[in-house]
PDB file of C-alpha atoms in Angstrom:
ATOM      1  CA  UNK A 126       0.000   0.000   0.000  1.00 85.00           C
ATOM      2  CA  UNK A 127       1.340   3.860  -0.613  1.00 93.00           C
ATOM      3  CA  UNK A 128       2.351   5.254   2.561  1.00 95.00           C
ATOM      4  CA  UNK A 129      -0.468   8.058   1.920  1.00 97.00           C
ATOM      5  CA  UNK A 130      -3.084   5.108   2.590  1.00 97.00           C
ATOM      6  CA  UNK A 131      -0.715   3.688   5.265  1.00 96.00           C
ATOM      7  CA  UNK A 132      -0.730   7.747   7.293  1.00 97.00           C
ATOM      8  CA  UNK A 133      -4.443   7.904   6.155  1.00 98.00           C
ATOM      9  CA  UNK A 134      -5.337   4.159   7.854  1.00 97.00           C
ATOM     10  CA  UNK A 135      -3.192   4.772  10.990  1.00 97.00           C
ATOM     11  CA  UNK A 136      -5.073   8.531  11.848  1.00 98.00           C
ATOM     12  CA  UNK A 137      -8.340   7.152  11.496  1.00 98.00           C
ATOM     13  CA  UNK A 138      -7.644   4.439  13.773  1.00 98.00           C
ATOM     14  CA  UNK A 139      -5.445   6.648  16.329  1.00 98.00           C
ATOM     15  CA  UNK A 140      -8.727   9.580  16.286  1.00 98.00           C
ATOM     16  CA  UNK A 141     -11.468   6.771  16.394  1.00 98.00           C
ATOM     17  CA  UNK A 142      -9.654   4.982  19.380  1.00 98.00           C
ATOM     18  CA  UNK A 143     -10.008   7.776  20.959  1.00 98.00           C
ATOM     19  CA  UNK A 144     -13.323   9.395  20.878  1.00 98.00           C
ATOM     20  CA  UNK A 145     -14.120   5.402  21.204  1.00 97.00           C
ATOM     21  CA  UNK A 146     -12.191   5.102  24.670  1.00 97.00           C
ATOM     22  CA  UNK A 147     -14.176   8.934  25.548  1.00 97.00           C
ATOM     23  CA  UNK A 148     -17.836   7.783  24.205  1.00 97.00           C
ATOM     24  CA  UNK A 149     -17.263   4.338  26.616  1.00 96.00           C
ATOM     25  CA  UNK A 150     -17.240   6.304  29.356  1.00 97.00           C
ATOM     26  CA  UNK A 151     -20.785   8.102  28.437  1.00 96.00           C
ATOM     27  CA  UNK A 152     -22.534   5.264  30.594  1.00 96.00           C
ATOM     28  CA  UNK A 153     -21.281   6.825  33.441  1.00 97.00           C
ATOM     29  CA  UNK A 154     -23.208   9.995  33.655  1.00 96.00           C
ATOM     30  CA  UNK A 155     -26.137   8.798  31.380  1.00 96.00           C
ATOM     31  CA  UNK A 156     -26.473   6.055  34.650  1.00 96.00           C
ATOM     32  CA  UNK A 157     -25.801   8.615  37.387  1.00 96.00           C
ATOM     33  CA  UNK A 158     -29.013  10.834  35.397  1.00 95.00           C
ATOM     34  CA  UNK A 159     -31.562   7.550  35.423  1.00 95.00           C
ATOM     35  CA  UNK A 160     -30.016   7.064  39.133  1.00 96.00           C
ATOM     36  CA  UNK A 161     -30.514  11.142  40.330  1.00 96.00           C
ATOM     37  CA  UNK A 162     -34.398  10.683  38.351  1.00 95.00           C
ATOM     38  CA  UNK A 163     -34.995   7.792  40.300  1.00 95.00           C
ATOM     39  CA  UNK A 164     -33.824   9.081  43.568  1.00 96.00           C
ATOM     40  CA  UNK A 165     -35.848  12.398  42.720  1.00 95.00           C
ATOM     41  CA  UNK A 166     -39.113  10.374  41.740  1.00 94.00           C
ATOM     42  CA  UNK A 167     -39.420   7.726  44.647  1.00 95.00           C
ATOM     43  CA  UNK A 168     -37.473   9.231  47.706  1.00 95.00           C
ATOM     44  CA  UNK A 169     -38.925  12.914  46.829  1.00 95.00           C
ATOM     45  CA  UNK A 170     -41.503  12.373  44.947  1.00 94.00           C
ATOM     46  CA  UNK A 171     -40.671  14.709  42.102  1.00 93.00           C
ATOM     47  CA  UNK A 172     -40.740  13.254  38.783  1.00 89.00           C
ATOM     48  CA  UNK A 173     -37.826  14.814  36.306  1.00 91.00           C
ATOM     49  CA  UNK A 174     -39.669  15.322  33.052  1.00 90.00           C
ATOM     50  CA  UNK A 175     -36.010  15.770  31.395  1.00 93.00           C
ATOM     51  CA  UNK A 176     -34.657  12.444  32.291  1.00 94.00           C
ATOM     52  CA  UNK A 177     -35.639  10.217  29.521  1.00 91.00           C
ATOM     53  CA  UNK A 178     -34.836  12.293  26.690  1.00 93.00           C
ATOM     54  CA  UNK A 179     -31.507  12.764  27.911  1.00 95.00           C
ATOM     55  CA  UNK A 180     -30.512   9.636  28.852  1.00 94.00           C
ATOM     56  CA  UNK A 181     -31.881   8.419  24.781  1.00 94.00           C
ATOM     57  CA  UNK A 182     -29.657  11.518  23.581  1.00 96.00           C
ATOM     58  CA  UNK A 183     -27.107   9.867  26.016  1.00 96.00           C
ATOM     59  CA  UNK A 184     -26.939   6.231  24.669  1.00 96.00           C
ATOM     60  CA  UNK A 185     -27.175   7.769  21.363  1.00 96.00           C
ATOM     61  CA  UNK A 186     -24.075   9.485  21.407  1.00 96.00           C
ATOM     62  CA  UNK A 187     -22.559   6.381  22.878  1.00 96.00           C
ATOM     63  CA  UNK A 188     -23.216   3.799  20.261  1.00 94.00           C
ATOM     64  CA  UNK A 189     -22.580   6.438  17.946  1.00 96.00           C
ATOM     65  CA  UNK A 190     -19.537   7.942  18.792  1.00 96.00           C
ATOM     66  CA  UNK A 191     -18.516   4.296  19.819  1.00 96.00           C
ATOM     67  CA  UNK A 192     -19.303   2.212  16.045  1.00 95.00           C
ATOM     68  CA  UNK A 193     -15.848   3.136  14.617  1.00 97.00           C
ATOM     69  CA  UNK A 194     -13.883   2.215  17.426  1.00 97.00           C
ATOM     70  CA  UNK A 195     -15.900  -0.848  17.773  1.00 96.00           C
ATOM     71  CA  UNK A 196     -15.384  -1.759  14.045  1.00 95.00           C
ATOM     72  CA  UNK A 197     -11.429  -0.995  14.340  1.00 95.00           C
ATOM     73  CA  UNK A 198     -11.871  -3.629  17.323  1.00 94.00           C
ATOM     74  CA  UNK A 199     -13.817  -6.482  15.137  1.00 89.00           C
ATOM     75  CA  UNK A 200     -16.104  -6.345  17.676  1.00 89.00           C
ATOM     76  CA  UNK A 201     -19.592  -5.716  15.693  1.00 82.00           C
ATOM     77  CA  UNK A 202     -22.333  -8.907  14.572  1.00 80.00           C
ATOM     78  CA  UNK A 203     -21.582 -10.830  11.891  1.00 77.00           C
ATOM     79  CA  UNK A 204     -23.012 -14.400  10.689  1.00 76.00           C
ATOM     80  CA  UNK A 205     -20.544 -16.563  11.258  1.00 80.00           C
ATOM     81  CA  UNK A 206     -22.252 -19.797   8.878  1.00 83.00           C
ATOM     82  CA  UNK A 207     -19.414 -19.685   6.148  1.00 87.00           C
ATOM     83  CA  UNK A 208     -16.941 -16.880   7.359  1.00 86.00           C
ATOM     84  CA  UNK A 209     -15.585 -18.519  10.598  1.00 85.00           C
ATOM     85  CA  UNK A 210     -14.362 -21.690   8.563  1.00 90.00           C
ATOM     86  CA  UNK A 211     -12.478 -19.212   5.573  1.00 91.00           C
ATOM     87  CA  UNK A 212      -8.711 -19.003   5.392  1.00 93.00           C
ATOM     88  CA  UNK A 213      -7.371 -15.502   6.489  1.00 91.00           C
ATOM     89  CA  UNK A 214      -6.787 -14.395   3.295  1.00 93.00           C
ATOM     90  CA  UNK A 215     -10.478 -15.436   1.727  1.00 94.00           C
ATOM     91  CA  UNK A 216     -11.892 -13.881   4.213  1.00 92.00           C
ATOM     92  CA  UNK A 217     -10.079 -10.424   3.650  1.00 94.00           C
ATOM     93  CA  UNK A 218     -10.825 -10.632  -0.487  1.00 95.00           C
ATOM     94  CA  UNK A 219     -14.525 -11.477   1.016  1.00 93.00           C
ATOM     95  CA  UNK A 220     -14.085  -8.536   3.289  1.00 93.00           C
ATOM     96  CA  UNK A 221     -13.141  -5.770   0.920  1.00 95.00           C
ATOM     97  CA  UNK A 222     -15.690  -6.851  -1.844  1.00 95.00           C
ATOM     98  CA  UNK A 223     -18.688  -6.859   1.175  1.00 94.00           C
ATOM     99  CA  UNK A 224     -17.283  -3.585   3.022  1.00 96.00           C
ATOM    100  CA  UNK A 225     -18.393  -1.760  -0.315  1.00 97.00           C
ATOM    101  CA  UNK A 226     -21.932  -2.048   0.013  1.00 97.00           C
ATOM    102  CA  UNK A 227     -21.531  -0.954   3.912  1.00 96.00           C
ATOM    103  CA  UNK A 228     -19.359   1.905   2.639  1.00 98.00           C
ATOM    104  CA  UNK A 229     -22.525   3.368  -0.286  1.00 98.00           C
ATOM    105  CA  UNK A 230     -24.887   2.733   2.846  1.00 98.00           C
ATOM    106  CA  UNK A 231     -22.774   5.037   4.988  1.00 98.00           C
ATOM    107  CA  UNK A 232     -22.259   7.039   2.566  1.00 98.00           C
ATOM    108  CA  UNK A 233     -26.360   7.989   1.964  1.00 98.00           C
ATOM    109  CA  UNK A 234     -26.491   7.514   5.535  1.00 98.00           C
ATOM    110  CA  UNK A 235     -24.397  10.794   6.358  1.00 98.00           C
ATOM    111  CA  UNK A 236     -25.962  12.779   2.896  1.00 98.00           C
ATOM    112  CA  UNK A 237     -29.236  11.918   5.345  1.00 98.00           C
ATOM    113  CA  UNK A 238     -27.523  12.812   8.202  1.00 98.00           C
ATOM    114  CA  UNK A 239     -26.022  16.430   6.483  1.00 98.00           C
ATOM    115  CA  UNK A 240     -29.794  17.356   5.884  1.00 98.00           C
ATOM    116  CA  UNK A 241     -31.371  16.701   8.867  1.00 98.00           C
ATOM    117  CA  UNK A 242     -28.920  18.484  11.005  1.00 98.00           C
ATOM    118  CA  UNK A 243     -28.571  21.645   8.757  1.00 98.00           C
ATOM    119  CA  UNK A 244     -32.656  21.442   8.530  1.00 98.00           C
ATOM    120  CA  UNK A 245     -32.169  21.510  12.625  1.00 98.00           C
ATOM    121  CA  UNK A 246     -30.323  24.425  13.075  1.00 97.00           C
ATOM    122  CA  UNK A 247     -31.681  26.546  10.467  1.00 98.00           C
ATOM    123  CA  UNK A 248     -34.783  25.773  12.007  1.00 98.00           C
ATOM    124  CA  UNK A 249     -34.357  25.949  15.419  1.00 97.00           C
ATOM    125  CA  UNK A 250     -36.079  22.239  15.359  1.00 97.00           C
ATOM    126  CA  UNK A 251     -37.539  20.900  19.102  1.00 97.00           C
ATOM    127  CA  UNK A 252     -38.813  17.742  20.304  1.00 94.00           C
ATOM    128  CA  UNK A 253     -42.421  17.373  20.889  1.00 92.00           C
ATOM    129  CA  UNK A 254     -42.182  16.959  24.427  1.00 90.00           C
ATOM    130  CA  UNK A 255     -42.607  18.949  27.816  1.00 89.00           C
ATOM    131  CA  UNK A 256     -39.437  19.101  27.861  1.00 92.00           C
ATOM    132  CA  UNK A 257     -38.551  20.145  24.229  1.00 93.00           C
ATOM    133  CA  UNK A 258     -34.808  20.313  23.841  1.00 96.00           C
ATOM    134  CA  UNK A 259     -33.429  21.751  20.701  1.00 96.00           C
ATOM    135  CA  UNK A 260     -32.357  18.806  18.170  1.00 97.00           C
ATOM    136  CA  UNK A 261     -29.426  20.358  16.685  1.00 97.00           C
ATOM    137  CA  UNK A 262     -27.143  19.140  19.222  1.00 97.00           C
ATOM    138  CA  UNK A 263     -27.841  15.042  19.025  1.00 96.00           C
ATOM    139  CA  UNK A 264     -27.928  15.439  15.617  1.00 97.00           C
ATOM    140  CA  UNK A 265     -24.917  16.582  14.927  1.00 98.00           C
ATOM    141  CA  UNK A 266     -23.237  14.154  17.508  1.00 97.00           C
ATOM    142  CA  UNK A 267     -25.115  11.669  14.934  1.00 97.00           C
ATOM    143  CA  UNK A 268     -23.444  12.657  11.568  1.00 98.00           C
ATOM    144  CA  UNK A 269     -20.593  12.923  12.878  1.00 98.00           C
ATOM    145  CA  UNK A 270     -20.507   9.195  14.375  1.00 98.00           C
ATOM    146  CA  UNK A 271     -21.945   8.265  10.553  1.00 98.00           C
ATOM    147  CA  UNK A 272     -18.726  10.257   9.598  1.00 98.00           C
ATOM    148  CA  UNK A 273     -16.527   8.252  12.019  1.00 98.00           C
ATOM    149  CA  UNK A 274     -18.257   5.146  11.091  1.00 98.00           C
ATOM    150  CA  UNK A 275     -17.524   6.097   7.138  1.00 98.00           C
ATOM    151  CA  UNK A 276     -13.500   6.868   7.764  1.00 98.00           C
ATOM    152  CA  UNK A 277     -13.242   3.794   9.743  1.00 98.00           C
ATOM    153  CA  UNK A 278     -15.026   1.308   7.336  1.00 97.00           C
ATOM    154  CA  UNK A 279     -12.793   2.760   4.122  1.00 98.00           C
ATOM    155  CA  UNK A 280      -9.755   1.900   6.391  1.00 98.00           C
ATOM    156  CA  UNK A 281     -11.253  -1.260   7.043  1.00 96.00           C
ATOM    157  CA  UNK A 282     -11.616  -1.194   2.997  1.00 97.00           C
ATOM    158  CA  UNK A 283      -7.803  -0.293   2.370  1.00 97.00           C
ATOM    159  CA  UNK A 284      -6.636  -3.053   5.138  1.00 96.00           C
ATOM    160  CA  UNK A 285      -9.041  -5.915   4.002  1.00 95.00           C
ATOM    161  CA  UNK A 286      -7.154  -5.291   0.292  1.00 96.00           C
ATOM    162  CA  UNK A 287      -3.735  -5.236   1.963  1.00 96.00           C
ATOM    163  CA  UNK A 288      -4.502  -8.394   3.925  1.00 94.00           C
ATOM    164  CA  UNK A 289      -5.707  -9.852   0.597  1.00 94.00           C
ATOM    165  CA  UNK A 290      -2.521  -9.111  -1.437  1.00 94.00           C
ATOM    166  CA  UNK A 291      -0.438 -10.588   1.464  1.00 92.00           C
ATOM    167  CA  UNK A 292       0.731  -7.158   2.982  1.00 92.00           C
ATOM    168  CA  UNK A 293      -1.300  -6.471   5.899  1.00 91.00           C
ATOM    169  CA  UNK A 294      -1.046  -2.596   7.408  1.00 88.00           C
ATOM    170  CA  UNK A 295       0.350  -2.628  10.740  1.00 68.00           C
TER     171      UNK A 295
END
């Protein structure tokens, strides 16, 4: 592989490892809201109309922010019928022709993604709830996890091909 696709492969993985290792600790304070709602609700009697809606915006910015770091780690679902009994090597040439139709997906996934979020903001766009947060801010935690997710799965693309010619990426 050209080194270009060697730097490109290794920044992806170094930024997505990151905001990966930052996203897996978003359980922390999502659980500490449901735990202060539930506190507030039984022991005080004060439901906390908030709660719900933040703790979905919560989890959402966890898988997310967390689906390119958990690619990089081969840790998504796959069916295993066929795959698990393929030679290395197969299974990278089956890799990089399959990753394509993942990579068009994300691809209209984040076009999607662009529109809704600019449609947000220039709209000012709420939820239809008591509460009614603003959008704009979940939404663009969204495309940008799409956009993460995209980067990682064409360096996923360019190291499936190098594992298939024989000259993995390190």
């Amino acid at each position: 592989m050209p080194e270009i696709i060697k730097h490109y492969v290794r920044i992806v993985d170094t930024v997505n490892r990151r905001i990966g290792i930052f996203a897996m600790y978003l359980i922390f304070p999502m659980g500490l809201i449901l735990l202060y709602s539930t506190v507030m609700r039984v022991a005080f009697g004060y439901p906390i109309n908030w709660v719900m809606e933040m703790s979905q915006f919560m989890l959402s910015a966890y898988y997310l922010l967390g689906g390119a770091y958990s690619m990089q780690l081969d840790a998504h679902v796959r069916m295993d019928l066929f795959y698990g009994m393929m030679k290395p090597k197969t299974r990278a040439i089956t890799d990089s022709f399959t990753i394509l139709f993942v990579i068009f997906y994300l691809i209209v996934l984040f076009w999607g993604g662009v529109s809704s979020t600019e449609y947000s903001i220039t709209y000012n766009q709420k939820n239809y709830t008591a509460w009614a947060p603003v959008l704009w801010p979940v939404k663009v935690i969204m495309t940008l996890g799409i956009f993460l997710m995209l980067l990682q799965t064409i360096a996923q693309f360019f190291k499936d091909v190098a594992e298939a010619r024989g000259k993995p990426i390190a």
